[in-house]
Amino acid sequence: MTPFLKWSLLGYALYLTYQIIDGAVSFKTCVESPFGMLYKYGCMPICIPAWFVMSLFFVRVISRYLLQKHVSPIIIIIAGVAIGYVLNTHDDPMIPYFVMNVSMGLVFFMIGNKYGHLERNYKIVAACSLGYILFLITVPSIVGHHRNVLLSGYYLLWPLYAYCGIVVFNNVCRWIEMSLSERAFGFLRPLTFVGESTMILLVSHGLIYTSVVRYSTYPAWTTVGIILALYILLLTPLALYKYKKSIVR
């Protein structure tokens, strides 16, 4: 919850600044709307990507509790999929999003807990590879995890499609790492930077994008250029800091 609170406070401070600049300070805009958004969407204004961290917190706490109570992971998986499916087909505007994404988050967490040790089994890898290809050439089942909204395919096939993808890409990345020399592996440092800086990359794009789009009067492509320039200004020092830190380490 520490990064969630940190980024949410930053986003909220920026949001309040916008209200002051726009002359729109009121109880509704400064308290009711942002905290209503926190209840419904699981995040504060501006720092929308931070919803994932709060949901992950609940997934970890609930899963630890259930496992300590010796609840079968299979029961949790079935219950989580059932809750997600029902809430997807019967959307209730009063139910906050984190109820839905935490339910499905528990599903994936428990799949990893129960079957994660099988990820390197060649038969499992082959089956998941075949399954992933079949999904891709037929109808990929995709769900927007935050809002629990079905984007394509079939909801009940989404966890299976996602699991196949997880196994395939985990093993592909593992095989690439094992096959590359130390010199060749240096070319993948940008990917390492992305992996180590996920939270900053997720949230900073929201801070920059929202700020520029809110006040930009330039044409669309000029606005995009400004956003990209600000990304570079923000992320270049971060990348250099991370690189220097890794060299020292």
mmCIF file of C-alpha atoms in Angstrom:
data_model
loop_
_atom_site.group_PDB
_atom_site.id
_atom_site.type_symbol
_atom_site.label_atom_id
_atom_site.label_comp_id
_atom_site.label_asym_id
_atom_site.label_seq_id
_atom_site.Cartn_x
_atom_site.Cartn_y
_atom_site.Cartn_z
ATOM 1 C CA MET A 1 0.000 0.000 0.000
ATOM 2 C CA THR A 2 2.973 2.333 0.384
ATOM 3 C CA PRO A 3 3.399 3.051 -3.354
ATOM 4 C CA PHE A 4 -0.384 3.293 -3.736
ATOM 5 C CA LEU A 5 -0.649 5.940 -1.011
ATOM 6 C CA LYS A 6 2.406 7.816 -2.282
ATOM 7 C CA TRP A 7 1.241 8.032 -5.890
ATOM 8 C CA SER A 8 -2.394 8.660 -4.928
ATOM 9 C CA LEU A 9 -1.409 11.619 -2.749
ATOM 10 C CA LEU A 10 0.693 12.994 -5.590
ATOM 11 C CA GLY A 11 -2.188 12.582 -8.037
ATOM 12 C CA TYR A 12 -4.666 14.119 -5.601
ATOM 13 C CA ALA A 13 -2.388 17.118 -5.001
ATOM 14 C CA LEU A 14 -2.081 17.635 -8.753
ATOM 15 C CA TYR A 15 -5.845 17.256 -9.141
ATOM 16 C CA LEU A 16 -6.476 19.912 -6.460
ATOM 17 C CA THR A 17 -3.993 22.183 -8.228
ATOM 18 C CA TYR A 18 -6.031 21.821 -11.423
ATOM 19 C CA GLN A 19 -9.216 22.745 -9.575
ATOM 20 C CA ILE A 20 -7.560 25.888 -8.183
ATOM 21 C CA ILE A 21 -6.222 26.879 -11.618
ATOM 22 C CA ASP A 22 -9.647 26.276 -13.199
ATOM 23 C CA GLY A 23 -11.453 28.137 -10.410
ATOM 24 C CA ALA A 24 -13.571 25.062 -9.710
ATOM 25 C CA VAL A 25 -12.900 24.576 -5.994
ATOM 26 C CA SER A 26 -15.915 23.136 -4.172
ATOM 27 C CA PHE A 27 -16.740 20.289 -1.825
ATOM 28 C CA LYS A 28 -18.042 18.247 -4.767
ATOM 29 C CA THR A 29 -14.964 18.690 -6.973
ATOM 30 C CA CYS A 30 -12.341 18.475 -4.205
ATOM 31 C CA VAL A 31 -13.802 15.802 -1.920
ATOM 32 C CA GLU A 32 -16.921 14.086 -3.215
ATOM 33 C CA SER A 33 -15.761 13.403 -6.786
ATOM 34 C CA PRO A 34 -12.183 12.179 -6.113
ATOM 35 C CA PHE A 35 -13.115 10.005 -3.136
ATOM 36 C CA GLY A 36 -16.157 8.715 -5.004
ATOM 37 C CA MET A 37 -13.717 7.736 -7.745
ATOM 38 C CA LEU A 38 -11.531 6.015 -5.135
ATOM 39 C CA TYR A 39 -14.519 3.944 -3.993
ATOM 40 C CA LYS A 40 -15.756 3.051 -7.481
ATOM 41 C CA TYR A 41 -12.525 2.709 -9.467
ATOM 42 C CA GLY A 42 -10.006 1.948 -6.716
ATOM 43 C CA CYS A 43 -7.799 4.931 -7.563
ATOM 44 C CA MET A 44 -7.544 8.687 -7.194
ATOM 45 C CA PRO A 45 -7.744 11.100 -10.150
ATOM 46 C CA ILE A 46 -4.622 11.466 -12.317
ATOM 47 C CA CYS A 47 -2.947 8.345 -10.850
ATOM 48 C CA ILE A 48 -5.421 5.892 -12.355
ATOM 49 C CA PRO A 49 -2.833 3.097 -13.029
ATOM 50 C CA ALA A 50 -2.225 2.847 -9.264
ATOM 51 C CA TRP A 51 -5.480 0.843 -8.950
ATOM 52 C CA PHE A 52 -3.421 -2.263 -9.652
ATOM 53 C CA VAL A 53 -1.322 -1.875 -6.498
ATOM 54 C CA MET A 54 -4.311 -1.618 -4.149
ATOM 55 C CA SER A 55 -5.970 -4.622 -5.798
ATOM 56 C CA LEU A 56 -2.718 -6.584 -5.513
ATOM 57 C CA PHE A 57 -2.600 -5.708 -1.797
ATOM 58 C CA PHE A 58 -6.068 -7.185 -1.251
ATOM 59 C CA VAL A 59 -5.207 -10.254 -3.348
ATOM 60 C CA ARG A 60 -2.128 -10.963 -1.248
ATOM 61 C CA VAL A 61 -3.872 -10.390 2.107
ATOM 62 C CA ILE A 62 -6.967 -12.439 1.221
ATOM 63 C CA SER A 63 -4.971 -15.274 -0.361
ATOM 64 C CA ARG A 64 -2.673 -15.514 2.664
ATOM 65 C CA TYR A 65 -5.694 -15.667 4.980
ATOM 66 C CA LEU A 66 -7.474 -18.329 2.906
ATOM 67 C CA LEU A 67 -4.358 -20.494 2.597
ATOM 68 C CA GLN A 68 -3.741 -20.252 6.342
ATOM 69 C CA LYS A 69 -7.327 -21.459 6.824
ATOM 70 C CA HIS A 70 -6.477 -24.397 4.495
ATOM 71 C CA VAL A 71 -9.048 -23.430 1.887
ATOM 72 C CA SER A 72 -8.344 -25.360 -1.311
ATOM 73 C CA PRO A 73 -6.853 -23.207 -4.101
ATOM 74 C CA ILE A 74 -9.168 -25.006 -6.550
ATOM 75 C CA ILE A 75 -12.226 -23.847 -4.584
ATOM 76 C CA ILE A 76 -10.869 -20.288 -4.577
ATOM 77 C CA ILE A 77 -10.238 -20.464 -8.342
ATOM 78 C CA ILE A 78 -13.768 -21.705 -9.072
ATOM 79 C CA ALA A 79 -15.352 -19.161 -6.709
ATOM 80 C CA GLY A 80 -13.285 -16.292 -8.131
ATOM 81 C CA VAL A 81 -14.202 -17.119 -11.736
ATOM 82 C CA ALA A 82 -17.867 -17.472 -10.753
ATOM 83 C CA ILE A 83 -17.881 -14.076 -9.004
ATOM 84 C CA GLY A 84 -16.101 -12.417 -11.923
ATOM 85 C CA TYR A 85 -18.468 -13.990 -14.450
ATOM 86 C CA VAL A 86 -21.631 -13.017 -12.550
ATOM 87 C CA LEU A 87 -20.447 -9.442 -12.043
ATOM 88 C CA ASN A 88 -19.491 -9.223 -15.714
ATOM 89 C CA THR A 89 -22.926 -10.336 -16.923
ATOM 90 C CA HIS A 90 -24.892 -8.406 -14.270
ATOM 91 C CA ASP A 91 -23.135 -5.068 -14.002
ATOM 92 C CA ASP A 92 -24.153 -3.161 -10.877
ATOM 93 C CA PRO A 93 -22.908 0.464 -10.792
ATOM 94 C CA MET A 94 -22.875 0.368 -6.986
ATOM 95 C CA ILE A 95 -20.288 -2.432 -6.835
ATOM 96 C CA PRO A 96 -16.725 -1.045 -6.857
ATOM 97 C CA TYR A 97 -14.337 -2.328 -9.487
ATOM 98 C CA PHE A 98 -11.887 -3.746 -6.968
ATOM 99 C CA VAL A 99 -14.429 -6.406 -5.943
ATOM 100 C CA MET A 100 -14.317 -7.727 -9.511
ATOM 101 C CA ASN A 101 -10.608 -7.418 -10.241
ATOM 102 C CA VAL A 102 -9.620 -8.765 -6.812
ATOM 103 C CA SER A 103 -11.814 -11.830 -7.417
ATOM 104 C CA MET A 104 -10.070 -12.577 -10.693
ATOM 105 C CA GLY A 105 -6.715 -11.564 -9.197
ATOM 106 C CA LEU A 106 -7.202 -14.322 -6.626
ATOM 107 C CA VAL A 107 -7.870 -16.739 -9.483
ATOM 108 C CA PHE A 108 -4.537 -16.024 -11.177
ATOM 109 C CA PHE A 109 -2.677 -15.927 -7.860
ATOM 110 C CA MET A 110 -4.054 -19.340 -6.894
ATOM 111 C CA ILE A 111 -3.367 -20.803 -10.334
ATOM 112 C CA GLY A 112 0.252 -19.786 -9.807
ATOM 113 C CA ASN A 113 0.212 -21.192 -6.278
ATOM 114 C CA LYS A 114 -1.254 -24.540 -7.369
ATOM 115 C CA TYR A 115 0.298 -25.042 -10.801
ATOM 116 C CA GLY A 116 3.290 -22.703 -10.970
ATOM 117 C CA HIS A 117 5.735 -25.555 -10.382
ATOM 118 C CA LEU A 118 4.542 -27.175 -13.629
ATOM 119 C CA GLU A 119 5.491 -24.229 -15.837
ATOM 120 C CA ARG A 120 8.767 -25.832 -16.961
ATOM 121 C CA ASN A 121 7.251 -29.221 -17.711
ATOM 122 C CA TYR A 122 7.712 -29.749 -21.457
ATOM 123 C CA LYS A 123 4.294 -31.384 -21.859
ATOM 124 C CA ILE A 124 2.623 -28.414 -20.161
ATOM 125 C CA VAL A 125 4.641 -25.953 -22.251
ATOM 126 C CA ALA A 126 3.686 -27.807 -25.455
ATOM 127 C CA ALA A 127 0.008 -27.940 -24.497
ATOM 128 C CA CYS A 128 -0.046 -24.247 -23.546
ATOM 129 C CA SER A 129 1.772 -23.281 -26.747
ATOM 130 C CA LEU A 130 -0.762 -25.170 -28.839
ATOM 131 C CA GLY A 131 -3.625 -23.689 -26.828
ATOM 132 C CA TYR A 132 -2.268 -20.166 -27.166
ATOM 133 C CA ILE A 133 -1.894 -20.514 -30.952
ATOM 134 C CA LEU A 134 -5.424 -21.927 -31.265
ATOM 135 C CA PHE A 135 -6.809 -19.010 -29.258
ATOM 136 C CA LEU A 136 -4.946 -16.519 -31.446
ATOM 137 C CA ILE A 137 -6.191 -17.938 -34.752
ATOM 138 C CA THR A 138 -9.788 -18.392 -33.545
ATOM 139 C CA VAL A 139 -11.224 -15.939 -31.030
ATOM 140 C CA PRO A 140 -8.851 -14.649 -28.307
ATOM 141 C CA SER A 141 -10.761 -14.281 -25.053
ATOM 142 C CA ILE A 142 -9.732 -10.943 -23.556
ATOM 143 C CA VAL A 143 -11.069 -9.179 -20.478
ATOM 144 C CA GLY A 144 -10.197 -5.675 -19.310
ATOM 145 C CA HIS A 145 -9.036 -6.676 -15.838
ATOM 146 C CA HIS A 146 -9.606 -3.334 -14.103
ATOM 147 C CA ARG A 147 -13.284 -3.022 -15.052
ATOM 148 C CA ASN A 148 -13.855 -6.748 -15.546
ATOM 149 C CA VAL A 149 -15.263 -6.007 -19.009
ATOM 150 C CA LEU A 150 -15.271 -8.615 -21.790
ATOM 151 C CA LEU A 151 -13.453 -7.209 -24.842
ATOM 152 C CA SER A 152 -13.554 -10.276 -27.089
ATOM 153 C CA GLY A 153 -14.261 -13.993 -27.019
ATOM 154 C CA TYR A 154 -15.760 -15.754 -24.013
ATOM 155 C CA TYR A 155 -15.318 -14.754 -20.390
ATOM 156 C CA LEU A 156 -14.925 -18.271 -19.020
ATOM 157 C CA LEU A 157 -12.144 -19.018 -21.523
ATOM 158 C CA TRP A 158 -10.165 -15.904 -20.544
ATOM 159 C CA PRO A 159 -8.333 -17.457 -17.544
ATOM 160 C CA LEU A 160 -7.297 -20.428 -19.691
ATOM 161 C CA TYR A 161 -6.095 -18.203 -22.545
ATOM 162 C CA ALA A 162 -4.209 -15.994 -20.090
ATOM 163 C CA TYR A 163 -2.604 -18.983 -18.366
ATOM 164 C CA CYS A 164 -1.440 -20.381 -21.719
ATOM 165 C CA GLY A 165 0.115 -17.004 -22.535
ATOM 166 C CA ILE A 166 1.783 -16.748 -19.138
ATOM 167 C CA VAL A 167 3.407 -20.172 -19.465
ATOM 168 C CA VAL A 168 4.502 -19.559 -23.062
ATOM 169 C CA PHE A 169 6.056 -16.132 -22.504
ATOM 170 C CA ASN A 170 7.648 -17.060 -19.180
ATOM 171 C CA ASN A 171 9.433 -19.942 -20.881
ATOM 172 C CA VAL A 172 10.329 -17.967 -24.015
ATOM 173 C CA CYS A 173 11.958 -15.280 -21.865
ATOM 174 C CA ARG A 174 13.736 -17.924 -19.811
ATOM 175 C CA TRP A 175 15.085 -19.656 -22.932
ATOM 176 C CA ILE A 176 16.266 -16.339 -24.413
ATOM 177 C CA GLU A 177 18.102 -15.484 -21.201
ATOM 178 C CA MET A 178 19.759 -18.900 -21.072
ATOM 179 C CA SER A 179 20.864 -18.808 -24.711
ATOM 180 C CA LEU A 180 22.342 -15.299 -24.783
ATOM 181 C CA SER A 181 25.922 -14.515 -23.936
ATOM 182 C CA GLU A 182 26.683 -11.872 -21.330
ATOM 183 C CA ARG A 183 27.635 -9.454 -24.117
ATOM 184 C CA ALA A 184 24.434 -10.082 -26.074
ATOM 185 C CA PHE A 185 22.374 -9.823 -22.920
ATOM 186 C CA GLY A 186 23.528 -6.226 -22.557
ATOM 187 C CA PHE A 187 21.301 -5.297 -25.489
ATOM 188 C CA LEU A 188 18.291 -6.277 -23.383
ATOM 189 C CA ARG A 189 19.042 -3.751 -20.654
ATOM 190 C CA PRO A 190 16.197 -1.480 -21.813
ATOM 191 C CA LEU A 191 13.784 -4.338 -21.095
ATOM 192 C CA THR A 192 15.389 -4.812 -17.701
ATOM 193 C CA PHE A 193 14.886 -1.099 -17.053
ATOM 194 C CA VAL A 194 11.198 -1.439 -17.937
ATOM 195 C CA GLY A 195 10.818 -4.418 -15.617
ATOM 196 C CA GLU A 196 12.535 -2.734 -12.670
ATOM 197 C CA SER A 197 10.675 0.569 -13.165
ATOM 198 C CA THR A 198 7.182 -0.744 -13.825
ATOM 199 C CA MET A 199 5.403 1.322 -11.178
ATOM 200 C CA ILE A 200 7.105 4.572 -12.145
ATOM 201 C CA LEU A 201 6.399 3.973 -15.837
ATOM 202 C CA LEU A 202 2.765 3.107 -15.160
ATOM 203 C CA VAL A 203 2.003 6.126 -13.031
ATOM 204 C CA SER A 204 4.206 8.746 -14.686
ATOM 205 C CA HIS A 205 2.481 8.316 -18.036
ATOM 206 C CA GLY A 206 -0.829 9.148 -16.317
ATOM 207 C CA LEU A 207 0.609 12.242 -14.654
ATOM 208 C CA ILE A 208 2.110 13.560 -17.892
ATOM 209 C CA TYR A 209 -0.682 12.543 -20.256
ATOM 210 C CA THR A 210 -3.494 13.961 -18.118
ATOM 211 C CA SER A 211 -1.690 17.247 -17.496
ATOM 212 C CA VAL A 212 -0.845 17.885 -21.149
ATOM 213 C CA VAL A 213 -4.199 16.817 -22.597
ATOM 214 C CA ARG A 214 -6.080 18.889 -20.025
ATOM 215 C CA TYR A 215 -4.491 22.190 -21.067
ATOM 216 C CA SER A 216 -3.050 21.656 -24.550
ATOM 217 C CA THR A 217 -4.563 23.820 -27.284
ATOM 218 C CA TYR A 218 -2.262 22.416 -29.961
ATOM 219 C CA PRO A 219 -3.311 19.962 -32.709
ATOM 220 C CA ALA A 220 -3.404 16.275 -31.801
ATOM 221 C CA TRP A 221 0.010 15.265 -33.196
ATOM 222 C CA THR A 222 1.708 18.291 -31.640
ATOM 223 C CA THR A 223 0.190 17.346 -28.302
ATOM 224 C CA VAL A 224 1.465 13.788 -28.715
ATOM 225 C CA GLY A 225 4.943 15.175 -29.443
ATOM 226 C CA ILE A 226 4.859 17.269 -26.262
ATOM 227 C CA ILE A 227 3.816 14.212 -24.242
ATOM 228 C CA LEU A 228 6.663 12.119 -25.701
ATOM 229 C CA ALA A 229 9.172 14.905 -25.057
ATOM 230 C CA LEU A 230 8.114 15.099 -21.419
ATOM 231 C CA TYR A 231 8.380 11.311 -21.134
ATOM 232 C CA ILE A 232 11.964 11.525 -22.379
ATOM 233 C CA LEU A 233 12.816 14.380 -19.996
ATOM 234 C CA LEU A 234 11.409 12.417 -17.067
ATOM 235 C CA LEU A 235 12.646 8.939 -17.894
ATOM 236 C CA THR A 236 16.157 9.681 -19.198
ATOM 237 C CA PRO A 237 17.519 10.754 -15.770
ATOM 238 C CA LEU A 238 15.754 7.771 -14.231
ATOM 239 C CA ALA A 239 17.311 5.393 -16.757
ATOM 240 C CA LEU A 240 20.782 6.869 -16.181
ATOM 241 C CA TYR A 241 20.335 6.579 -12.412
ATOM 242 C CA LYS A 242 19.266 2.950 -12.702
ATOM 243 C CA TYR A 243 22.166 2.201 -15.061
ATOM 244 C CA LYS A 244 24.714 3.803 -12.739
ATOM 245 C CA LYS A 245 23.246 1.975 -9.761
ATOM 246 C CA SER A 246 23.453 -1.379 -11.571
ATOM 247 C CA ILE A 247 27.102 -0.723 -12.539
ATOM 248 C CA VAL A 248 27.983 0.060 -8.915
ATOM 249 C CA ARG A 249 26.154 -3.024 -7.730
#
